[in-house]
mmCIF file of C-alpha atoms and ligand atoms in Angstrom:
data_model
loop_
_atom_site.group_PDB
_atom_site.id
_atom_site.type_symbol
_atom_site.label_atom_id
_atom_site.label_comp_id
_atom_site.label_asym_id
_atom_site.label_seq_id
_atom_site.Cartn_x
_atom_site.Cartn_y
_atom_site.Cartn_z
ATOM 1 C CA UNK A 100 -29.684 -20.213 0.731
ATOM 2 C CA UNK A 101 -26.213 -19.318 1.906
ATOM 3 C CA UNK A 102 -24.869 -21.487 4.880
ATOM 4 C CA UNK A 103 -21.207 -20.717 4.075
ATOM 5 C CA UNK A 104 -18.765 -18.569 2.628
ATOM 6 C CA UNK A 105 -15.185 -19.670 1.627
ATOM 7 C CA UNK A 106 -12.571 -16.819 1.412
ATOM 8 C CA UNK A 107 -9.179 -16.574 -0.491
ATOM 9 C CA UNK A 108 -6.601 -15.259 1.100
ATOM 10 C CA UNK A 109 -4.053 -12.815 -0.352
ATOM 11 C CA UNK A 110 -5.732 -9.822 -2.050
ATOM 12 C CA UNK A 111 -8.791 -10.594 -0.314
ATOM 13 C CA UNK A 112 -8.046 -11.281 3.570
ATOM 14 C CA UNK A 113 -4.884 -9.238 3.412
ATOM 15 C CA UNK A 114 -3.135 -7.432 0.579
ATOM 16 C CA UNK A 115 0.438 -9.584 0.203
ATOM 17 C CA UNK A 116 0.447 -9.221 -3.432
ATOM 18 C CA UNK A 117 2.981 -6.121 -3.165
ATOM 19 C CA UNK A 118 5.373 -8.713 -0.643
ATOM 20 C CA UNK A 119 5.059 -11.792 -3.227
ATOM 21 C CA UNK A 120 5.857 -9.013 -6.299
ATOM 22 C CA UNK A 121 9.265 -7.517 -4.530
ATOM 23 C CA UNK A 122 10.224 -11.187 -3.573
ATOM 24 C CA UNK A 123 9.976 -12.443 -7.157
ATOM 25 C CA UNK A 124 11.506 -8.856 -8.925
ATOM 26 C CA UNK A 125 14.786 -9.987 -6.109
ATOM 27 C CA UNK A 126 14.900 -13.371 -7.422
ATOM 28 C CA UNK A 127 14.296 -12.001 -11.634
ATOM 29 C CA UNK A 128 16.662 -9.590 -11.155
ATOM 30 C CA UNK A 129 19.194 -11.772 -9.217
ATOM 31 C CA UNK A 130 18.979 -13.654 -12.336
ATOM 32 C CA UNK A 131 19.705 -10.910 -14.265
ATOM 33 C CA UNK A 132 16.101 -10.050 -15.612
ATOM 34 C CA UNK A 133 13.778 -7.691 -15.184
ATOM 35 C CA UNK A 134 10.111 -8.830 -13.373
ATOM 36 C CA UNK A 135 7.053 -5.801 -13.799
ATOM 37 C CA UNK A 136 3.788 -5.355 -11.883
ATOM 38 C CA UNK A 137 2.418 -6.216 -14.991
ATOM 39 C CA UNK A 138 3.840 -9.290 -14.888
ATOM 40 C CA UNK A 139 2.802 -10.183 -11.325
ATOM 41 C CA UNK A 140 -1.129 -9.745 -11.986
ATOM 42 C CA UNK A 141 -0.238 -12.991 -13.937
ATOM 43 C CA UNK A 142 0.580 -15.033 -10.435
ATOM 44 C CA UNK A 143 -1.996 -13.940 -8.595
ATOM 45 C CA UNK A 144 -3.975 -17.220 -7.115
ATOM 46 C CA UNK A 145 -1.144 -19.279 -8.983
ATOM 47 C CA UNK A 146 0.459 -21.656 -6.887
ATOM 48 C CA UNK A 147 4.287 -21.446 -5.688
ATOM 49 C CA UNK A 148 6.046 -23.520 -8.351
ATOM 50 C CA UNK A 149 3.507 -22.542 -11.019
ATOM 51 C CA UNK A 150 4.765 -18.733 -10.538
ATOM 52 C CA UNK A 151 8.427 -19.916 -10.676
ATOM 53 C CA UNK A 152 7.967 -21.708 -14.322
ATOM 54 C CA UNK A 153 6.122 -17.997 -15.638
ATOM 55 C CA UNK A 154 8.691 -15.918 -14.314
ATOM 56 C CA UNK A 155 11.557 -18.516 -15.789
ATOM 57 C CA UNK A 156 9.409 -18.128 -19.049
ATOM 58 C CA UNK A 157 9.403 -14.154 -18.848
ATOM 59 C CA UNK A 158 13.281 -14.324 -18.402
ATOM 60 C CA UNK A 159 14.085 -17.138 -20.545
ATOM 61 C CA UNK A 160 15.431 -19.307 -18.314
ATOM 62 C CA UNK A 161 15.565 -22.989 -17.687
ATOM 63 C CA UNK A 162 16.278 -24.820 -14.918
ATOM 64 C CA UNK A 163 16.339 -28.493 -13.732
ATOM 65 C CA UNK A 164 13.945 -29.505 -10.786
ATOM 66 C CA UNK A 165 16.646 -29.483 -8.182
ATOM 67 C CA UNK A 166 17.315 -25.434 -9.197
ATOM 68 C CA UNK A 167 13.860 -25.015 -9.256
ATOM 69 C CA UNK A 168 13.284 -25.841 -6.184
ATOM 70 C CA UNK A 169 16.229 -23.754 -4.743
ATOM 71 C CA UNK A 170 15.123 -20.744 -6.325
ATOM 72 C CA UNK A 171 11.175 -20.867 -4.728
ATOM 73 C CA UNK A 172 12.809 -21.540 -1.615
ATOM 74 C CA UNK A 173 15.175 -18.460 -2.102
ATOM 75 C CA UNK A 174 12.276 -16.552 -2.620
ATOM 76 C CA UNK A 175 10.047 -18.141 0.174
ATOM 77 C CA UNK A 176 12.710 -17.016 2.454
ATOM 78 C CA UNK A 177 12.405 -13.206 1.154
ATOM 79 C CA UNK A 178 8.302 -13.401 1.137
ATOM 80 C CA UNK A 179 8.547 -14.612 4.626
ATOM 81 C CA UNK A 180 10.422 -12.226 6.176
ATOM 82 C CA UNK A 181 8.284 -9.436 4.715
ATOM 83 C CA UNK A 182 5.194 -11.722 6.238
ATOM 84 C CA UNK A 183 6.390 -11.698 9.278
ATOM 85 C CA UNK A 184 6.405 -8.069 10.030
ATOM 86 C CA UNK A 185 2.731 -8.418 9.273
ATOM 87 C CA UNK A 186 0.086 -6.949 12.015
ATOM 88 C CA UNK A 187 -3.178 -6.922 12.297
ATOM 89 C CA UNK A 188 -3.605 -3.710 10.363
ATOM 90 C CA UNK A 189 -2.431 -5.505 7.468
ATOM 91 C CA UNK A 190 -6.146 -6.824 7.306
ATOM 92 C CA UNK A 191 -7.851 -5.150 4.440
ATOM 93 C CA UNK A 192 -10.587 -2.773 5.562
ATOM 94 C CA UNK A 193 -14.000 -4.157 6.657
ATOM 95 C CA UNK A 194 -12.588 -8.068 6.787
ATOM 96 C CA UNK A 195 -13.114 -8.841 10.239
ATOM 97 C CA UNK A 196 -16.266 -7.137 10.702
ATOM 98 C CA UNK A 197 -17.538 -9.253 7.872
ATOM 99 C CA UNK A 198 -16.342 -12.181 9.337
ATOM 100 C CA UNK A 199 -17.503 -11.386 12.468
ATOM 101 C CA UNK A 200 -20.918 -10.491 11.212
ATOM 102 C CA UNK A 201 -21.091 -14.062 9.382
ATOM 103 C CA UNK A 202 -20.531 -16.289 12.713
ATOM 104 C CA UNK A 203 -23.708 -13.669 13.889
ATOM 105 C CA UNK A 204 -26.131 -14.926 11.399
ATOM 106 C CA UNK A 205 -24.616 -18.500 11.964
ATOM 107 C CA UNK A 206 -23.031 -19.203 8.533
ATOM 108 C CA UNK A 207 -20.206 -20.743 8.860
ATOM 109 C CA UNK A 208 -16.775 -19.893 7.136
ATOM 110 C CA UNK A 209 -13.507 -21.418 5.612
ATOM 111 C CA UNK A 210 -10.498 -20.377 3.980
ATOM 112 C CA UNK A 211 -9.494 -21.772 0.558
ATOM 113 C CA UNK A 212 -6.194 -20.336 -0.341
ATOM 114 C CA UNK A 213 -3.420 -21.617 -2.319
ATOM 115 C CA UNK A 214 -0.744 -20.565 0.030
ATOM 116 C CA UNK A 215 1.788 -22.348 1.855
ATOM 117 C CA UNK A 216 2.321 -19.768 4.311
ATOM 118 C CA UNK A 217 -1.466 -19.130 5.056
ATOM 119 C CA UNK A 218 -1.067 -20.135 8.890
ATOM 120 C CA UNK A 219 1.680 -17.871 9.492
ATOM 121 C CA UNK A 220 -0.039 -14.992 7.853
ATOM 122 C CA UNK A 221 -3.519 -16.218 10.052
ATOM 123 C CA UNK A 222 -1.229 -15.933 12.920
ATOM 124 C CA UNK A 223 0.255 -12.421 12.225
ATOM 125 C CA UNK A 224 -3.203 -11.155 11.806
ATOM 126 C CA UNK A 225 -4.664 -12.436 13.993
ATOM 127 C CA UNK A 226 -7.687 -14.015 12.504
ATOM 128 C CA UNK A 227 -7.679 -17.670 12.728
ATOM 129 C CA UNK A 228 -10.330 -18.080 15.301
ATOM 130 C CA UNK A 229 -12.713 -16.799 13.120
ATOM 131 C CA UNK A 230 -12.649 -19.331 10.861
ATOM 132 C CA UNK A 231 -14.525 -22.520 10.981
ATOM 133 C CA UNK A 232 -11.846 -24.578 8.707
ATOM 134 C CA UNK A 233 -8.655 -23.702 7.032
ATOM 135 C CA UNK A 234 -8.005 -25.229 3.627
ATOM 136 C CA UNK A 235 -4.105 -24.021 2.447
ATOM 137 C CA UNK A 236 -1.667 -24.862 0.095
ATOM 138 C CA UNK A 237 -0.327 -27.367 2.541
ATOM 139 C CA UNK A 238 -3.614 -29.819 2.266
ATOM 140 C CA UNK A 239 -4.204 -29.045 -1.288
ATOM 141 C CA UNK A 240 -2.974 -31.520 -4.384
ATOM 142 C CA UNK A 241 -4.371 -29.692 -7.267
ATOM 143 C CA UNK A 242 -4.093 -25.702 -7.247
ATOM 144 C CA UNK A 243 -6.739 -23.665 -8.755
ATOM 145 C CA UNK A 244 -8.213 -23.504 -11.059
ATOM 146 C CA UNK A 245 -9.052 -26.840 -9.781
ATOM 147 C CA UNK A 246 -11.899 -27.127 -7.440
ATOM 148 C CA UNK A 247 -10.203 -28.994 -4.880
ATOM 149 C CA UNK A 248 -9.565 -26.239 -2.324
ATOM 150 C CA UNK A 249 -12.750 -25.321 -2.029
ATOM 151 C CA UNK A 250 -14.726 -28.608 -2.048
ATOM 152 C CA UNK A 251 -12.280 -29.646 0.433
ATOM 153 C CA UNK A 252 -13.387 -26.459 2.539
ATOM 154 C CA UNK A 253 -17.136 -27.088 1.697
ATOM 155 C CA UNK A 254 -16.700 -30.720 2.875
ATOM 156 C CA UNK A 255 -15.364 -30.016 6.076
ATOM 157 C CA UNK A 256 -17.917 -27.490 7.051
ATOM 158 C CA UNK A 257 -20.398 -30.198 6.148
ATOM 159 C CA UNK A 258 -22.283 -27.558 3.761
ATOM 160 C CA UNK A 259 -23.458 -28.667 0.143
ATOM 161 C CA UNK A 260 -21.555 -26.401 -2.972
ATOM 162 C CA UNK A 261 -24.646 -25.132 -3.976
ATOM 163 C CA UNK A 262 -24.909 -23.559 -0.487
ATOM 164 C CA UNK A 263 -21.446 -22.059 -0.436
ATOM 165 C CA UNK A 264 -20.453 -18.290 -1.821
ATOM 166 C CA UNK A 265 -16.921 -17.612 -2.586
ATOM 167 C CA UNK A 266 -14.840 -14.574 -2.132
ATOM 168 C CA UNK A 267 -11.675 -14.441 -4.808
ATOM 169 C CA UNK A 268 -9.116 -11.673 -6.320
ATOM 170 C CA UNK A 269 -8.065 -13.918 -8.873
ATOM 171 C CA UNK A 270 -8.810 -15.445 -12.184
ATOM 172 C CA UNK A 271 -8.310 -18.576 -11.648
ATOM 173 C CA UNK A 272 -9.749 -18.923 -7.934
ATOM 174 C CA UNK A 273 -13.186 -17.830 -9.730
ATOM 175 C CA UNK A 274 -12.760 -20.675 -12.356
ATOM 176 C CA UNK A 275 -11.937 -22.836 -9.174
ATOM 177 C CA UNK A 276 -15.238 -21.634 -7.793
ATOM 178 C CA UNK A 277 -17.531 -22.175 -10.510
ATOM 179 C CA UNK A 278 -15.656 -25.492 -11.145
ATOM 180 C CA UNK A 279 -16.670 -26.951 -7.586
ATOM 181 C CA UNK A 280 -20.131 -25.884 -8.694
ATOM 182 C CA UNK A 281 -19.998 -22.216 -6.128
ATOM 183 C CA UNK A 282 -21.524 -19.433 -6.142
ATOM 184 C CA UNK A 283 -18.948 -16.626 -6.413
ATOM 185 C CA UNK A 284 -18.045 -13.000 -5.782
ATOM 186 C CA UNK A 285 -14.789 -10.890 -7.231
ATOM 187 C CA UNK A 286 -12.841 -9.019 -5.253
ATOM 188 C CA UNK A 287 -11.169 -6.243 -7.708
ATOM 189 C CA UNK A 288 -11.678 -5.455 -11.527
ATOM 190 C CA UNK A 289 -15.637 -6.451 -12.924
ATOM 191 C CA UNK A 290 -13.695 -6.608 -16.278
ATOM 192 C CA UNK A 291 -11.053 -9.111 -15.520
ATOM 193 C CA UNK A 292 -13.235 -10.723 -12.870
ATOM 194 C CA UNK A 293 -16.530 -11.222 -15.205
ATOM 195 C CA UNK A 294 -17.070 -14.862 -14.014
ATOM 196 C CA UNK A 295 -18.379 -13.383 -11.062
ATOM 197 C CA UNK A 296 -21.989 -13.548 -9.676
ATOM 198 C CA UNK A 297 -21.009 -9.829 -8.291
ATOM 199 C CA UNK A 298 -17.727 -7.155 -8.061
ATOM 200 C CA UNK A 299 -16.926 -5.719 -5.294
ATOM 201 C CA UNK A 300 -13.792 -3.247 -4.531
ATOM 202 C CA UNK A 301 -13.616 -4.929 -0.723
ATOM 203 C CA UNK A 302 -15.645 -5.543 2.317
ATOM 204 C CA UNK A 303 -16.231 -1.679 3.435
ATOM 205 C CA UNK A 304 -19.210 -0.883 2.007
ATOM 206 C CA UNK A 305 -20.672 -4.337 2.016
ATOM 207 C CA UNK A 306 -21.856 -6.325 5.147
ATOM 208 C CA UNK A 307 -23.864 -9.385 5.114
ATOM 209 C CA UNK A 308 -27.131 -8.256 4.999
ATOM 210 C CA UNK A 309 -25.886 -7.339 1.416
ATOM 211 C CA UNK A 310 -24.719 -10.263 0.759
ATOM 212 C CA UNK A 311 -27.784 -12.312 2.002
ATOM 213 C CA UNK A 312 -29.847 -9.729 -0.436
ATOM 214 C CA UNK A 313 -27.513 -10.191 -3.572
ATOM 215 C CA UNK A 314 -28.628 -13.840 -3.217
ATOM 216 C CA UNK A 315 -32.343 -13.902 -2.073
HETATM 217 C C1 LIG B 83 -1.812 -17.382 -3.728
HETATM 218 C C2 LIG B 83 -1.206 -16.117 -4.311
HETATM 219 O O1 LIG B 83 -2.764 -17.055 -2.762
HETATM 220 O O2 LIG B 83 -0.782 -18.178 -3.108
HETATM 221 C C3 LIG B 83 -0.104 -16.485 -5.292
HETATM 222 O O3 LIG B 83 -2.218 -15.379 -4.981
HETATM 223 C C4 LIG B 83 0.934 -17.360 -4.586
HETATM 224 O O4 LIG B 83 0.482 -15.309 -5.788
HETATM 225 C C5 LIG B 83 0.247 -18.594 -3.993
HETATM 226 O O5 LIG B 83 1.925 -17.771 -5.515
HETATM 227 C C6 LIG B 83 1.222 -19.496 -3.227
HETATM 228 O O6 LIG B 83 1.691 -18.796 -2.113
HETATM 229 P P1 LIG B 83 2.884 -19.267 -1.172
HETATM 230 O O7 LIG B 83 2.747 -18.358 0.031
HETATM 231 O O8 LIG B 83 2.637 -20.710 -0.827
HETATM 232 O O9 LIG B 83 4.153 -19.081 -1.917
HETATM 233 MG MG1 LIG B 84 -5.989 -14.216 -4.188
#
């Protein structure tokens, strides 16, 4: 029985994929390298500094901690101030209805993203109220694939794992799932998302009376 569902956040609350890729193709190219979409599928739902080290790796870099940090926060500052021109049209189609339609049937929600900057993209959206807790990159110790983010959310909705159905673009946030023991859904690809319970290309053509038939 599903009481909640935990959502990731970029490339399935809002598409910022596209923002994160021209931020880090700046900072490759900056460094005299070049950084392909290609490339970026292998960040997505990788944390901040984790993304750094496999761009360093694609250009054949190395730097010492101190650098390191310098250069995520160089390209923080570029991500951000494409974030912030954000709007609430920048929610991918069918999102908030979902969410809306969720809080109807009383299950309860959370996010579970690895992001830093999840509040300020909430806020430019426009969305926060609509979640029940927000688990970000900020209250997180271990990124995904770790389960942390989304036992955390689980445990502060007071809702068991087994109970919980997870929404996730990425790789690793599915491993993350099935690793706190979730029920779990792919946003995207069926072929690179095949841990999945279920593909889906987004929320448009799939409310939550399809959701709460997938899993009866
Ligand atoms: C994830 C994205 O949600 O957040 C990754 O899929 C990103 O691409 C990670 O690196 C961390 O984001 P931020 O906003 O803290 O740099
Ligand atoms: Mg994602």
């Amino acid at each position: 029985m599903i009481k909640a569902c935990l959502f990731d956040l970029d490339g399935v609350i809002v598409d910022t994929a596209r923002f994160h890729y021209i931020a880090w193709k700046s900072l490759a190219n900056e460094l005299g390298f070049e950084f392909t979409e290609k490339d970026n599928e292998r960040l997505k739902g990788v944390s901040r500094m984790k993304s750094l080290d496999i761009l360093l790796e694609i250009g054949q870099l190395t730097f010492t901690e101190l650098e390191k940090e310098k250069l995520a926060d160089r390209k923080n500052k570029l991500y951000v101030s494409y974030i912030e021109q954000m709007t609430p049209n920048d929610t991918l189609p069918g999102v908030a209805s979902f969410l809306t339609g969720l809080s109807e049937k009383g299950i309860k929600t959370a996010l579970g993203s690895a992001s830093k900057n999840a509040p300020l993209i909430l806020e430019r959206i426009g969305l926060g109220h609509l979640f029940d807790a927000i688990v970000d990159g900020n209250s997180i110790s271990s990124a995904k694939p770790d389960p942390e983010v989304f036992l955390k959310g689980a445990e502060l909705l007071g809702v068991a794992p087994e109970n919980c159905v997870v929404f996730e673009d990425a790789v690793a946030g599915l491993e993350a799932a099935r690793n706190a023991g979730m029920p779990c859904i792919g946003i995207g690809d069926p072929e690179i998302l095949n841990l999945a319970d279920k593909v889906i290309p987004g929320f448009e053509n799939f409310g939550v009376n399809d959701l709460i038939k997938f899993y009866s």
